Short mmCIF file of C-alpha atoms and ligand atoms in Angstrom, two decimals:
data_model
loop_
_atom_site.label_atom_id
_atom_site.label_comp_id
_atom_site.label_asym_id
_atom_site.label_seq_id
_atom_site.Cartn_x
_atom_site.Cartn_y
_atom_site.Cartn_z
CA VAL A 20 0.00 0.00 0.00
CA ILE A 21 2.74 2.44 1.09
CA ASP A 22 6.24 2.40 -0.35
CA THR A 23 8.65 5.27 0.33
CA ARG A 24 12.27 5.70 -0.75
CA GLY A 25 14.46 8.47 0.61
CA LEU A 26 11.36 10.55 1.40
CA SER A 27 12.40 13.98 2.67
CA LYS A 28 10.79 17.30 3.58
CA THR A 29 12.70 20.50 4.26
CA TYR A 30 10.65 23.56 5.24
CA GLN A 31 11.96 26.87 3.93
CA MET A 32 11.67 29.86 6.31
CA GLY A 33 13.26 32.79 4.50
CA ARG A 34 16.89 31.73 4.34
CA VAL A 35 16.61 29.18 7.16
CA GLU A 36 16.05 25.54 6.17
CA VAL A 37 14.28 23.18 8.60
CA PRO A 38 14.93 19.54 7.57
CA ALA A 39 11.87 18.01 9.25
CA LEU A 40 12.06 14.61 7.51
CA ARG A 41 15.23 13.04 6.11
CA ASP A 42 15.58 9.99 3.92
CA ALA A 43 12.60 7.94 5.14
CA THR A 44 12.56 4.54 3.42
CA PHE A 45 9.95 1.97 4.45
CA THR A 46 7.11 -0.18 3.15
CA VAL A 47 3.67 -0.92 4.61
CA GLU A 48 1.69 -3.86 3.25
CA ARG A 49 -2.11 -4.03 3.07
CA GLY A 50 -3.68 -4.84 6.45
CA GLU A 51 -0.72 -3.80 8.59
CA PHE A 52 -1.20 -1.79 11.84
CA VAL A 53 1.80 0.48 12.40
CA ALA A 54 2.60 2.97 15.21
CA ILE A 55 4.80 5.99 14.39
CA MET A 56 6.59 7.23 17.50
CA GLY A 57 9.23 9.83 18.39
CA ALA A 58 9.88 12.98 20.38
CA SER A 59 7.95 16.22 19.88
CA GLY A 60 9.31 17.83 16.70
CA SER A 61 10.86 14.60 15.36
CA GLY A 62 8.91 14.69 12.06
CA LYS A 63 5.86 12.44 12.69
CA SER A 64 3.17 14.83 11.43
CA THR A 65 5.40 15.86 8.52
CA LEU A 66 5.63 12.21 7.49
CA MET A 67 1.88 11.67 7.94
CA ASN A 68 1.05 14.73 5.81
CA LEU A 69 3.23 13.36 2.99
CA LEU A 70 1.67 9.87 3.25
CA GLY A 71 -1.81 11.42 3.29
CA CYS A 72 -1.07 13.40 0.08
CA LEU A 73 -1.66 16.64 1.99
CA ASP A 74 1.84 17.92 1.19
CA THR A 75 4.55 17.20 -1.34
CA PRO A 76 8.07 16.00 -0.47
CA THR A 77 11.19 18.01 -1.27
CA ALA A 78 13.10 14.80 -2.18
CA GLY A 79 12.54 11.04 -2.49
CA GLU A 80 9.66 8.93 -3.76
CA TYR A 81 6.27 7.87 -2.44
CA HIS A 82 4.24 5.14 -4.13
CA LEU A 83 0.67 4.69 -2.86
CA ASP A 84 -1.01 1.49 -4.02
CA GLY A 85 1.65 1.22 -6.71
CA ILE A 86 0.98 4.75 -8.05
CA ASN A 87 3.97 7.10 -8.07
CA THR A 88 2.53 10.21 -6.38
CA ALA A 89 5.19 12.46 -7.96
CA GLY A 90 3.41 12.40 -11.29
CA LEU A 91 0.00 13.43 -9.95
CA SER A 92 -1.83 16.70 -10.53
CA ARG A 93 -3.32 18.59 -7.58
CA ASN A 94 -6.78 17.32 -8.48
CA ALA A 95 -5.59 13.73 -8.71
CA TYR A 96 -3.93 14.16 -5.29
CA ALA A 97 -7.21 15.33 -3.76
CA ASP A 98 -9.08 12.54 -5.50
CA ILE A 99 -6.80 9.81 -4.12
CA ARG A 100 -7.14 11.36 -0.69
CA ASN A 101 -10.93 11.33 -0.72
CA ARG A 102 -11.25 7.81 -2.08
CA LYS A 103 -8.57 5.87 -0.29
CA ILE A 104 -7.46 7.68 2.83
CA GLY A 105 -9.12 8.60 6.12
CA PHE A 106 -7.02 11.26 7.90
CA VAL A 107 -7.30 12.12 11.61
CA PHE A 108 -5.58 15.49 12.18
CA GLN A 109 -3.54 16.18 15.33
CA GLY A 110 -5.41 19.49 15.65
CA PHE A 111 -8.80 17.92 14.77
CA ASN A 112 -9.49 20.47 11.94
CA LEU A 113 -13.25 20.50 12.54
CA LEU A 114 -15.43 23.16 10.95
CA ALA A 115 -16.50 25.76 13.51
CA ARG A 116 -20.19 26.54 13.99
CA THR A 117 -21.00 23.15 12.45
CA SER A 118 -22.54 20.23 14.30
CA ALA A 119 -20.69 16.98 14.97
CA LEU A 120 -23.06 15.22 12.57
CA GLU A 121 -22.45 17.71 9.75
CA ASN A 122 -18.68 17.57 10.29
CA VAL A 123 -18.71 13.80 9.90
CA GLU A 124 -21.06 13.90 6.84
CA LEU A 125 -18.66 16.18 4.98
CA PRO A 126 -16.42 13.55 3.30
CA LEU A 127 -19.52 11.76 1.98
CA LEU A 128 -20.73 14.91 0.26
CA TYR A 129 -17.41 15.08 -1.62
CA ASP A 130 -17.18 11.35 -2.31
CA ARG A 131 -16.98 10.56 -6.02
CA SER A 132 -16.10 6.91 -5.76
CA GLY A 133 -19.58 5.94 -6.88
CA ARG A 134 -20.32 4.04 -3.69
CA GLU A 135 -23.81 4.51 -2.23
CA PHE A 136 -23.93 6.32 1.13
CA ASP A 137 -26.79 7.68 3.24
CA PRO A 138 -24.84 10.60 4.77
CA PRO A 139 -26.84 11.35 7.96
CA LYS A 140 -27.18 7.65 8.78
CA ALA A 141 -23.52 6.80 8.04
CA ALA A 142 -22.38 9.84 10.04
CA GLN A 143 -24.55 8.95 13.01
CA SER A 144 -23.28 5.37 13.16
CA ALA A 145 -19.65 6.58 12.89
CA LEU A 146 -20.29 8.92 15.85
CA GLU A 147 -21.93 6.14 17.84
CA LEU A 148 -18.87 3.97 17.15
CA VAL A 149 -16.69 6.56 18.95
CA GLY A 150 -19.15 7.03 21.83
CA LEU A 151 -20.73 10.32 20.79
CA GLY A 152 -24.28 9.22 19.98
CA ASP A 153 -25.59 11.82 22.45
CA ARG A 154 -23.58 14.76 21.06
CA LEU A 155 -24.71 14.77 17.40
CA THR A 156 -26.15 18.29 17.44
CA HIS A 157 -23.31 19.94 19.40
CA GLU A 158 -21.19 22.33 17.37
CA SER A 159 -17.40 22.05 17.62
CA ASN A 160 -17.12 24.71 20.34
CA GLN A 161 -19.83 22.96 22.35
CA LEU A 162 -17.74 19.83 22.65
CA SER A 163 -14.90 18.93 25.02
CA GLY A 164 -11.35 18.46 23.64
CA GLY A 165 -11.59 14.69 23.63
CA GLU A 166 -15.06 14.81 22.08
CA GLN A 167 -13.75 16.99 19.22
CA GLN A 168 -10.94 14.51 18.75
CA ARG A 169 -13.44 11.66 18.48
CA VAL A 170 -15.51 13.60 15.93
CA ALA A 171 -12.28 13.89 13.88
CA ILE A 172 -11.83 10.11 14.16
CA ALA A 173 -15.43 9.43 13.09
CA ARG A 174 -15.05 11.78 10.13
CA ALA A 175 -11.92 9.88 8.97
CA LEU A 176 -13.76 6.54 9.05
CA VAL A 177 -17.16 7.47 7.61
CA ASN A 178 -16.38 6.77 3.93
CA GLU A 179 -14.81 3.40 4.68
CA PRO A 180 -11.25 4.20 3.55
CA ALA A 181 -8.77 1.39 2.79
CA LEU A 182 -6.01 3.33 4.60
CA VAL A 183 -6.41 5.23 7.89
CA LEU A 184 -3.73 7.76 8.92
CA ALA A 185 -4.34 8.91 12.50
CA ASP A 186 -2.09 11.62 14.00
CA GLU A 187 -2.20 11.35 17.82
CA PRO A 188 -5.87 10.18 17.94
CA THR A 189 -5.86 9.64 21.74
CA GLY A 190 -3.86 12.70 22.91
CA ASN A 191 -6.89 14.22 24.65
CA LEU A 192 -8.64 11.07 25.79
CA ASP A 193 -8.69 9.45 29.22
CA SER A 194 -7.32 5.93 29.44
CA ARG A 195 -10.66 4.15 29.26
CA THR A 196 -11.89 6.10 26.20
CA SER A 197 -8.46 5.59 24.58
CA VAL A 198 -8.73 1.83 25.05
CA GLU A 199 -12.22 1.85 23.53
CA ILE A 200 -10.90 3.72 20.49
CA MET A 201 -7.93 1.33 20.15
CA PHE A 202 -10.19 -1.76 20.35
CA MET A 203 -12.36 -0.15 17.66
CA LEU A 204 -9.28 0.44 15.44
CA GLN A 205 -8.07 -3.13 16.05
CA GLY A 206 -11.50 -4.31 14.87
CA LEU A 207 -11.20 -2.27 11.66
CA ASN A 208 -7.68 -3.59 11.11
CA ALA A 209 -8.95 -7.17 11.53
CA GLN A 210 -11.30 -6.43 8.61
CA GLY A 211 -8.27 -5.63 6.45
CA ILE A 212 -8.03 -1.85 6.83
CA THR A 213 -4.42 -0.63 6.87
CA ILE A 214 -3.75 1.76 9.79
CA LEU A 215 -0.82 4.07 10.56
CA LEU A 216 -1.14 5.82 13.90
CA VAL A 217 1.13 8.43 15.46
CA THR A 218 1.28 8.17 19.21
CA HIS A 219 3.59 9.27 22.02
CA GLU A 220 2.05 6.83 24.49
CA GLN A 221 3.78 3.47 24.93
CA ASP A 222 0.53 1.82 26.11
CA ILE A 223 -1.25 2.86 22.91
CA SER A 224 1.55 1.49 20.69
CA LEU A 225 1.06 -1.95 22.24
CA PHE A 226 -2.34 -2.17 20.49
CA THR A 227 -0.50 -2.06 17.14
CA LYS A 228 1.72 -4.65 15.42
CA ARG A 229 4.80 -2.67 14.38
CA ILE A 230 6.61 0.47 15.64
CA VAL A 231 8.50 2.89 13.38
CA ARG A 232 10.49 5.32 15.52
CA LEU A 233 11.64 8.75 14.29
CA HIS A 234 14.45 10.87 15.77
CA ASP A 235 15.33 14.28 14.30
CA GLY A 236 13.55 13.46 11.05
CA ARG A 237 15.17 10.05 10.50
CA ILE A 238 13.80 6.52 10.97
CA ILE A 239 16.04 5.03 13.66
CA LYS A 240 14.03 1.87 14.46
CA ASP A 241 11.41 -0.26 12.68
CA GLU A 242 10.39 -3.45 14.44
CA PRO A 243 7.39 -5.61 15.28
CA VAL A 244 5.60 -5.09 18.60
CA HIS A 245 7.10 -7.72 20.82
CA HIS A 246 4.48 -8.86 23.24
CA ARG A 247 2.28 -10.54 20.63
CA VAL B 1 -6.19 30.69 47.06
CA ILE B 2 -9.17 28.80 45.59
CA ASP B 3 -12.40 28.18 47.48
CA THR B 4 -15.48 26.87 45.70
CA ARG B 5 -18.88 25.97 47.12
CA GLY B 6 -21.54 24.20 45.07
CA LEU B 7 -19.94 25.50 41.87
CA SER B 8 -22.05 24.50 38.87
CA LYS B 9 -22.21 25.18 35.14
CA THR B 10 -25.07 24.17 32.89
CA TYR B 11 -24.73 24.96 29.19
CA GLN B 12 -27.95 25.96 27.42
CA MET B 13 -28.39 24.67 23.86
CA GLY B 14 -31.81 25.87 22.74
CA ARG B 15 -34.13 23.95 25.02
CA VAL B 16 -31.55 21.29 25.90
CA GLU B 17 -29.58 21.73 29.14
CA VAL B 18 -26.10 20.20 29.46
CA PRO B 19 -25.09 20.09 33.16
CA ALA B 20 -21.30 19.99 32.63
CA LEU B 21 -20.34 20.74 36.26
CA ARG B 22 -22.48 20.00 39.31
CA ASP B 23 -21.95 21.11 42.88
CA ALA B 24 -18.15 21.27 42.99
CA THR B 25 -17.00 22.13 46.52
CA PHE B 26 -13.27 22.17 47.30
CA THR B 27 -10.42 24.35 48.55
CA VAL B 28 -6.86 24.77 47.31
CA GLU B 29 -4.29 26.43 49.59
CA ARG B 30 -1.34 28.51 48.39
CA GLY B 31 1.51 26.35 47.13
CA GLU B 32 -0.53 23.20 46.47
CA PHE B 33 0.01 21.08 43.32
CA VAL B 34 -3.28 19.46 42.28
CA ALA B 35 -4.15 17.15 39.36
CA ILE B 36 -7.72 17.22 38.00
CA MET B 37 -8.60 13.89 36.36
CA GLY B 38 -11.67 12.27 34.80
CA ALA B 39 -13.07 10.81 31.59
CA SER B 40 -13.45 12.79 28.36
CA GLY B 41 -16.51 15.03 28.82
CA SER B 42 -16.51 14.79 32.62
CA GLY B 43 -16.27 18.56 33.14
CA LYS B 44 -12.53 19.22 33.67
CA SER B 45 -12.16 22.09 31.18
CA THR B 46 -15.49 23.56 32.32
CA LEU B 47 -14.13 23.65 35.90
CA MET B 48 -10.81 25.14 34.77
CA ASN B 49 -12.53 27.87 32.76
CA LEU B 50 -14.54 28.88 35.87
CA LEU B 51 -11.44 28.85 38.10
CA GLY B 52 -9.54 30.90 35.51
CA CYS B 53 -12.31 33.54 35.43
CA LEU B 54 -12.83 32.82 31.73
CA ASP B 55 -16.48 31.92 32.27
CA THR B 56 -19.13 32.49 34.92
CA PRO B 57 -20.90 29.73 36.87
CA THR B 58 -24.67 29.13 36.66
CA ALA B 59 -24.78 28.35 40.41
CA GLY B 60 -22.52 28.23 43.47
CA GLU B 61 -19.65 30.42 44.69
CA TYR B 62 -16.01 30.88 43.79
CA HIS B 63 -13.65 32.88 46.00
CA LEU B 64 -10.20 33.56 44.53
CA ASP B 65 -7.65 34.84 47.08
CA GLY B 66 -10.56 35.70 49.37
CA ILE B 67 -12.37 37.77 46.73
CA ASN B 68 -15.90 36.66 45.86
CA THR B 69 -15.79 36.54 42.05
CA ALA B 70 -19.58 36.88 41.79
CA GLY B 71 -19.38 40.56 42.55
CA LEU B 72 -16.82 41.39 39.87
CA SER B 73 -17.35 43.40 36.71
CA ARG B 74 -16.09 42.03 33.39
CA ASN B 75 -13.08 44.37 33.52
CA ALA B 76 -12.23 43.30 37.06
CA TYR B 77 -12.48 39.66 35.92
CA ALA B 78 -9.99 40.29 33.10
CA ASP B 79 -7.73 42.21 35.46
CA ILE B 80 -7.56 39.39 38.02
CA ARG B 81 -6.84 36.96 35.20
CA ASN B 82 -3.93 38.98 33.84
CA ARG B 83 -2.35 39.63 37.23
CA LYS B 84 -2.74 36.42 39.11
CA ILE B 85 -3.38 33.55 36.75
CA GLY B 86 -1.40 31.81 34.02
CA PHE B 87 -3.74 29.70 31.85
CA VAL B 88 -2.60 26.91 29.52
CA PHE B 89 -5.48 26.13 27.12
CA GLN B 90 -6.24 22.57 26.01
CA GLY B 91 -6.40 23.85 22.42
CA PHE B 92 -3.32 26.11 22.85
CA ASN B 93 -5.12 29.27 21.59
CA LEU B 94 -2.02 30.72 19.96
CA LEU B 95 -2.31 33.66 17.57
CA ALA B 96 -1.89 32.54 13.97
CA ARG B 97 0.74 34.20 11.77
CA THR B 98 2.53 35.30 14.94
CA SER B 99 5.92 34.03 16.06
CA ALA B 100 6.44 31.93 19.17
CA LEU B 101 8.30 34.87 20.74
CA GLU B 102 5.49 37.34 20.03
CA ASN B 103 2.85 34.91 21.31
CA VAL B 104 4.71 34.60 24.62
CA GLU B 105 5.33 38.37 24.92
CA LEU B 106 1.61 39.09 24.63
CA PRO B 107 0.62 38.86 28.35
CA LEU B 108 3.46 41.26 29.23
CA LEU B 109 2.15 43.89 26.85
CA TYR B 110 -1.21 43.79 28.69
CA ASP B 111 0.29 43.57 32.16
CA ARG B 112 -0.82 46.41 34.40
CA SER B 113 0.49 45.08 37.67
CA GLY B 114 3.28 47.65 37.67
CA ARG B 115 5.99 45.02 37.68
CA GLU B 116 8.98 45.72 35.42
CA PHE B 117 9.36 43.28 32.50
CA ASP B 118 11.66 43.26 29.46
CA PRO B 119 9.20 41.48 27.14
CA PRO B 120 11.53 39.98 24.48
CA LYS B 121 14.01 38.82 27.12
CA ALA B 122 11.37 37.38 29.46
CA ALA B 123 9.62 35.66 26.52
CA GLN B 124 12.87 34.15 25.27
CA SER B 125 13.80 32.73 28.67
CA ALA B 126 10.27 31.28 29.09
CA LEU B 127 10.63 29.56 25.69
CA GLU B 128 14.08 28.25 26.62
CA LEU B 129 12.58 26.86 29.84
CA VAL B 130 10.22 24.68 27.74
CA GLY B 131 12.95 23.63 25.28
CA LEU B 132 12.07 25.91 22.36
CA GLY B 133 15.08 28.23 22.31
CA ASP B 134 15.64 27.31 18.65
CA ARG B 135 12.07 27.95 17.49
CA LEU B 136 11.60 31.61 18.57
CA THR B 137 10.88 32.92 15.07
CA HIS B 138 8.55 30.10 13.94
CA GLU B 139 4.93 31.13 13.54
CA SER B 140 2.24 28.92 15.07
CA ASN B 141 1.64 26.96 11.85
CA GLN B 142 5.39 26.37 11.48
CA LEU B 143 5.50 24.48 14.76
CA SER B 144 4.65 20.86 15.58
CA GLY B 145 1.65 20.08 17.84
CA GLY B 146 3.79 19.53 20.91
CA GLU B 147 5.84 22.66 20.17
CA GLN B 148 2.64 24.76 19.99
CA GLN B 149 1.59 23.27 23.28
CA ARG B 150 4.88 24.27 24.85
CA VAL B 151 4.55 27.83 23.52
CA ALA B 152 1.16 27.91 25.29
CA ILE B 153 2.88 26.78 28.51
CA ALA B 154 5.62 29.43 28.17
CA ARG B 155 2.99 32.13 27.56
CA ALA B 156 1.16 31.13 30.76
CA LEU B 157 4.33 31.42 32.85
CA VAL B 158 5.93 34.56 31.41
CA ASN B 159 4.35 37.10 33.76
CA GLU B 160 5.16 35.07 36.85
CA PRO B 161 1.59 34.30 37.96
CA ALA B 162 0.86 33.15 41.54
CA LEU B 163 -1.60 30.55 40.20
CA VAL B 164 -1.08 28.34 37.13
CA LEU B 165 -4.07 26.53 35.58
CA ALA B 166 -2.88 24.06 32.94
CA ASP B 167 -5.49 22.12 30.89
CA GLU B 168 -3.84 18.93 29.55
CA PRO B 169 -0.36 20.53 29.11
CA THR B 170 1.30 17.26 28.03
CA GLY B 171 -1.40 15.78 25.73
CA ASN B 172 0.80 16.19 22.63
CA LEU B 173 4.21 15.57 24.16
CA ASP B 174 6.36 12.44 24.10
CA SER B 175 7.21 10.92 27.46
CA ARG B 176 10.63 12.52 27.79
CA THR B 177 9.45 16.03 26.95
CA SER B 178 6.45 15.52 29.29
CA VAL B 179 8.80 14.60 32.14
CA GLU B 180 10.93 17.70 31.46
CA ILE B 181 7.81 19.89 31.62
CA MET B 182 6.63 18.19 34.84
CA PHE B 183 10.05 18.67 36.50
CA MET B 184 9.90 22.33 35.47
CA LEU B 185 6.40 22.68 37.00
CA GLN B 186 7.55 20.92 40.18
CA GLY B 187 10.36 23.47 40.39
CA LEU B 188 7.90 26.36 40.10
CA ASN B 189 5.66 24.75 42.73
CA ALA B 190 8.66 24.42 45.07
CA GLN B 191 9.02 28.23 44.78
CA GLY B 192 5.47 28.60 46.10
CA ILE B 193 3.46 28.82 42.88
CA THR B 194 0.05 27.13 43.16
CA ILE B 195 -0.63 24.77 40.25
CA LEU B 196 -3.79 23.00 39.08
CA LEU B 197 -3.24 20.69 36.14
CA VAL B 198 -5.77 18.67 34.16
CA THR B 199 -4.38 15.39 32.90
CA HIS B 200 -5.68 12.06 31.71
CA GLU B 201 -2.33 10.35 32.18
CA GLN B 202 -1.75 8.48 35.44
CA ASP B 203 2.05 8.91 35.14
CA ILE B 204 1.70 12.68 34.92
CA SER B 205 -0.57 12.84 37.98
CA LEU B 206 2.18 11.20 40.06
CA PHE B 207 4.26 14.40 39.70
CA THR B 208 1.56 16.26 41.65
CA LYS B 209 0.56 16.09 45.32
CA ARG B 210 -3.24 15.70 45.24
CA ILE B 211 -5.78 14.26 42.77
CA VAL B 212 -9.32 15.59 42.35
CA ARG B 213 -11.35 13.19 40.18
CA LEU B 214 -14.48 14.24 38.25
CA HIS B 215 -17.19 11.94 36.92
CA ASP B 216 -20.16 13.30 34.97
CA GLY B 217 -19.59 16.80 36.33
CA ARG B 218 -19.25 15.82 39.99
CA ILE B 219 -16.19 15.50 42.26
CA ILE B 220 -16.15 11.83 43.24
CA LYS B 221 -12.67 11.66 44.82
CA ASP B 222 -10.20 14.12 46.34
CA GLU B 223 -7.11 12.60 47.93
CA PRO B 224 -3.35 13.08 48.27
CA VAL B 225 -1.03 11.32 45.83
CA HIS B 226 0.04 8.23 47.73
CA HIS B 227 3.56 7.38 46.72
CA ARG B 228 5.16 10.41 48.32
N1 ATP C 303 -20.46 25.39 25.05
C1 ATP C 303 -21.00 24.19 25.32
N2 ATP C 303 -22.29 23.95 25.03
C2 ATP C 303 -22.84 22.75 25.30
N3 ATP C 303 -22.19 21.70 25.83
C3 ATP C 303 -20.90 21.89 26.13
C4 ATP C 303 -20.22 23.12 25.89
N4 ATP C 303 -18.93 22.98 26.27
C5 ATP C 303 -18.81 21.73 26.76
N5 ATP C 303 -19.98 21.07 26.66
C6 ATP C 303 -20.26 19.69 27.12
O1 ATP C 303 -20.00 19.64 28.52
C7 ATP C 303 -19.31 18.43 28.84
C8 ATP C 303 -18.03 18.75 29.62
O2 ATP C 303 -17.13 19.41 28.79
P1 ATP C 303 -15.64 19.67 29.24
O3 ATP C 303 -14.94 20.36 28.12
O4 ATP C 303 -15.61 20.33 30.58
O5 ATP C 303 -15.07 18.19 29.41
P2 ATP C 303 -13.60 17.68 29.72
O6 ATP C 303 -13.63 16.92 30.99
O7 ATP C 303 -12.62 18.80 29.62
O8 ATP C 303 -13.31 16.66 28.53
P3 ATP C 303 -11.96 16.33 27.68
O9 ATP C 303 -11.13 15.48 28.58
O10 ATP C 303 -12.50 15.58 26.51
O11 ATP C 303 -11.31 17.60 27.33
C9 ATP C 303 -19.01 17.71 27.53
O12 ATP C 303 -19.78 16.54 27.41
C10 ATP C 303 -19.36 18.68 26.43
O13 ATP C 303 -20.06 18.07 25.34
N1 ATP C 304 5.58 24.88 8.12
C1 ATP C 304 6.73 24.73 8.81
N2 ATP C 304 7.76 25.59 8.64
C2 ATP C 304 8.90 25.45 9.35
N3 ATP C 304 9.13 24.47 10.23
C3 ATP C 304 8.15 23.58 10.43
C4 ATP C 304 6.89 23.65 9.75
N4 ATP C 304 6.10 22.63 10.18
C5 ATP C 304 6.84 21.93 11.08
N5 ATP C 304 8.06 22.50 11.23
C6 ATP C 304 9.16 22.03 12.09
O1 ATP C 304 9.48 20.71 11.67
C7 ATP C 304 9.72 19.87 12.82
C8 ATP C 304 8.87 18.61 12.70
O2 ATP C 304 7.52 18.96 12.81
P1 ATP C 304 6.40 17.84 12.97
O3 ATP C 304 5.08 18.54 13.08
O4 ATP C 304 6.50 16.83 11.89
O5 ATP C 304 6.79 17.13 14.34
P2 ATP C 304 6.02 16.03 15.19
O6 ATP C 304 6.92 14.86 15.30
O7 ATP C 304 4.67 15.79 14.65
O8 ATP C 304 5.92 16.70 16.63
P3 ATP C 304 4.73 16.64 17.73
O9 ATP C 304 4.84 15.31 18.41
O10 ATP C 304 5.10 17.79 18.65
O11 ATP C 304 3.41 16.83 17.07
C9 ATP C 304 9.38 20.70 14.06
O12 ATP C 304 10.55 20.98 14.78
C10 ATP C 304 8.74 21.98 13.55
O13 ATP C 304 9.21 23.13 14.24
MG1 MG C 305 2.73 16.19 15.32
MG1 MG C 306 -11.09 19.32 28.33
#
């Protein structure tokens, strides 16, 4: 599903260069469940944004499902994103003054894959899956931090993507709610959905099957989770 | 420092009432270090916003430093906040298109306590204290999630408040950076600064001296941290 070679991203700030990701080479097969870990500022979100086709690399290659993303137009990039990828943003990225239900319906309104969806019904069941069945009408600023985070998770899952990229999906959740979300993600993975999940919590990484560790923009470790 | 009696907050959404905080009665003395814990949606941020004079209760009393906050005008509320309280927001609340340094200087530009500050110097040392000495010129969207969170922490500390209210200050930080922040907060507490900190992580609560646990808007537990 994911194949990167020498993937790099250097941010340009005036004359200063910030090499956020350097030379990342790794492969993820269909159905894997991978945790991306590393210190604050080590390049995790930068990597996730490249894998989610939300940003373009400054060097290296990224093949998604065998397609070389370098050759794609902006529209093709957006199209791949909407069809194949569910992205959970570290900052949630919910629309303000919009209800939880409407936020989660949004991807279905843009879906052009030809699949049949009933947006309000699909959105409601995605919100029930993350424990927010009683918060459907709340707007983003009428929800707690962890509730907003769970709306962002529901939105990423609602159009049944083949690949889920979740950036710190449990950062604002208490342990019990985090475990519920991780069991839910394990269930999706058991159905064949490929999941990459950034986390800084050791306990959360133990729900996955492989850990890729970043340090200063480089992959320094890539090994299976041992306790299984 | 903090004395609440029957403190309650019910949000009104059209005809629906959401009782986020019910009957919270507790006292915090000067120099205490308290963790506020509880499930997602249990009322932690609602309580912190009331204690930080960012919102007004729908019932009950809150005395801050012996002053009954019910009798205060909006200006007096803002004045107390700027002088006495450093607030770390769960969503960071940084100004966009503004550098880390300028974000941290902001409280000093509004400070009317008469204390002498050198804003750029004070802001730089606050950012160095949280490990961001090399990110002073980055704007908010040029910083990682955990770096933004640390700018929010530095901003709350820069005008040397007597009371620090931190809402999930380590939610986006890796373990090592979290520990550095907790050691830094313990150091401030040892100098007599009163700290209330919302966290969902058990490990983080062990750096504090007392845990107040919320469940569905009520205080169900309030006890010292045992291992000390
Ligand atoms: N403005 C609002 N209008 C209506 N309901 C609200 C509003 N703000 C919060 N709520 C609700 O009140 C409850 C408590 O919210 P609060 O933000 O205090 O929770 P929390 O304990 O901080 O949760 P988290 O750990 O997820 O941040 C939540 O269930 C939320 O949906
Ligand atoms: N647009 C940008 N311009 C300049 N520098 C940036 C930009 N975005 C990120 N950076 C820098 O690149 C580095 C990596 O950022 P990234 O967001 O990938 O880290 P991260 O591993 O996700 O961290 P965190 O765990 O704190 O979320 C950071 O040090 C950050 O300051
Ligand atoms: Mg990040
Ligand atoms: Mg909260």
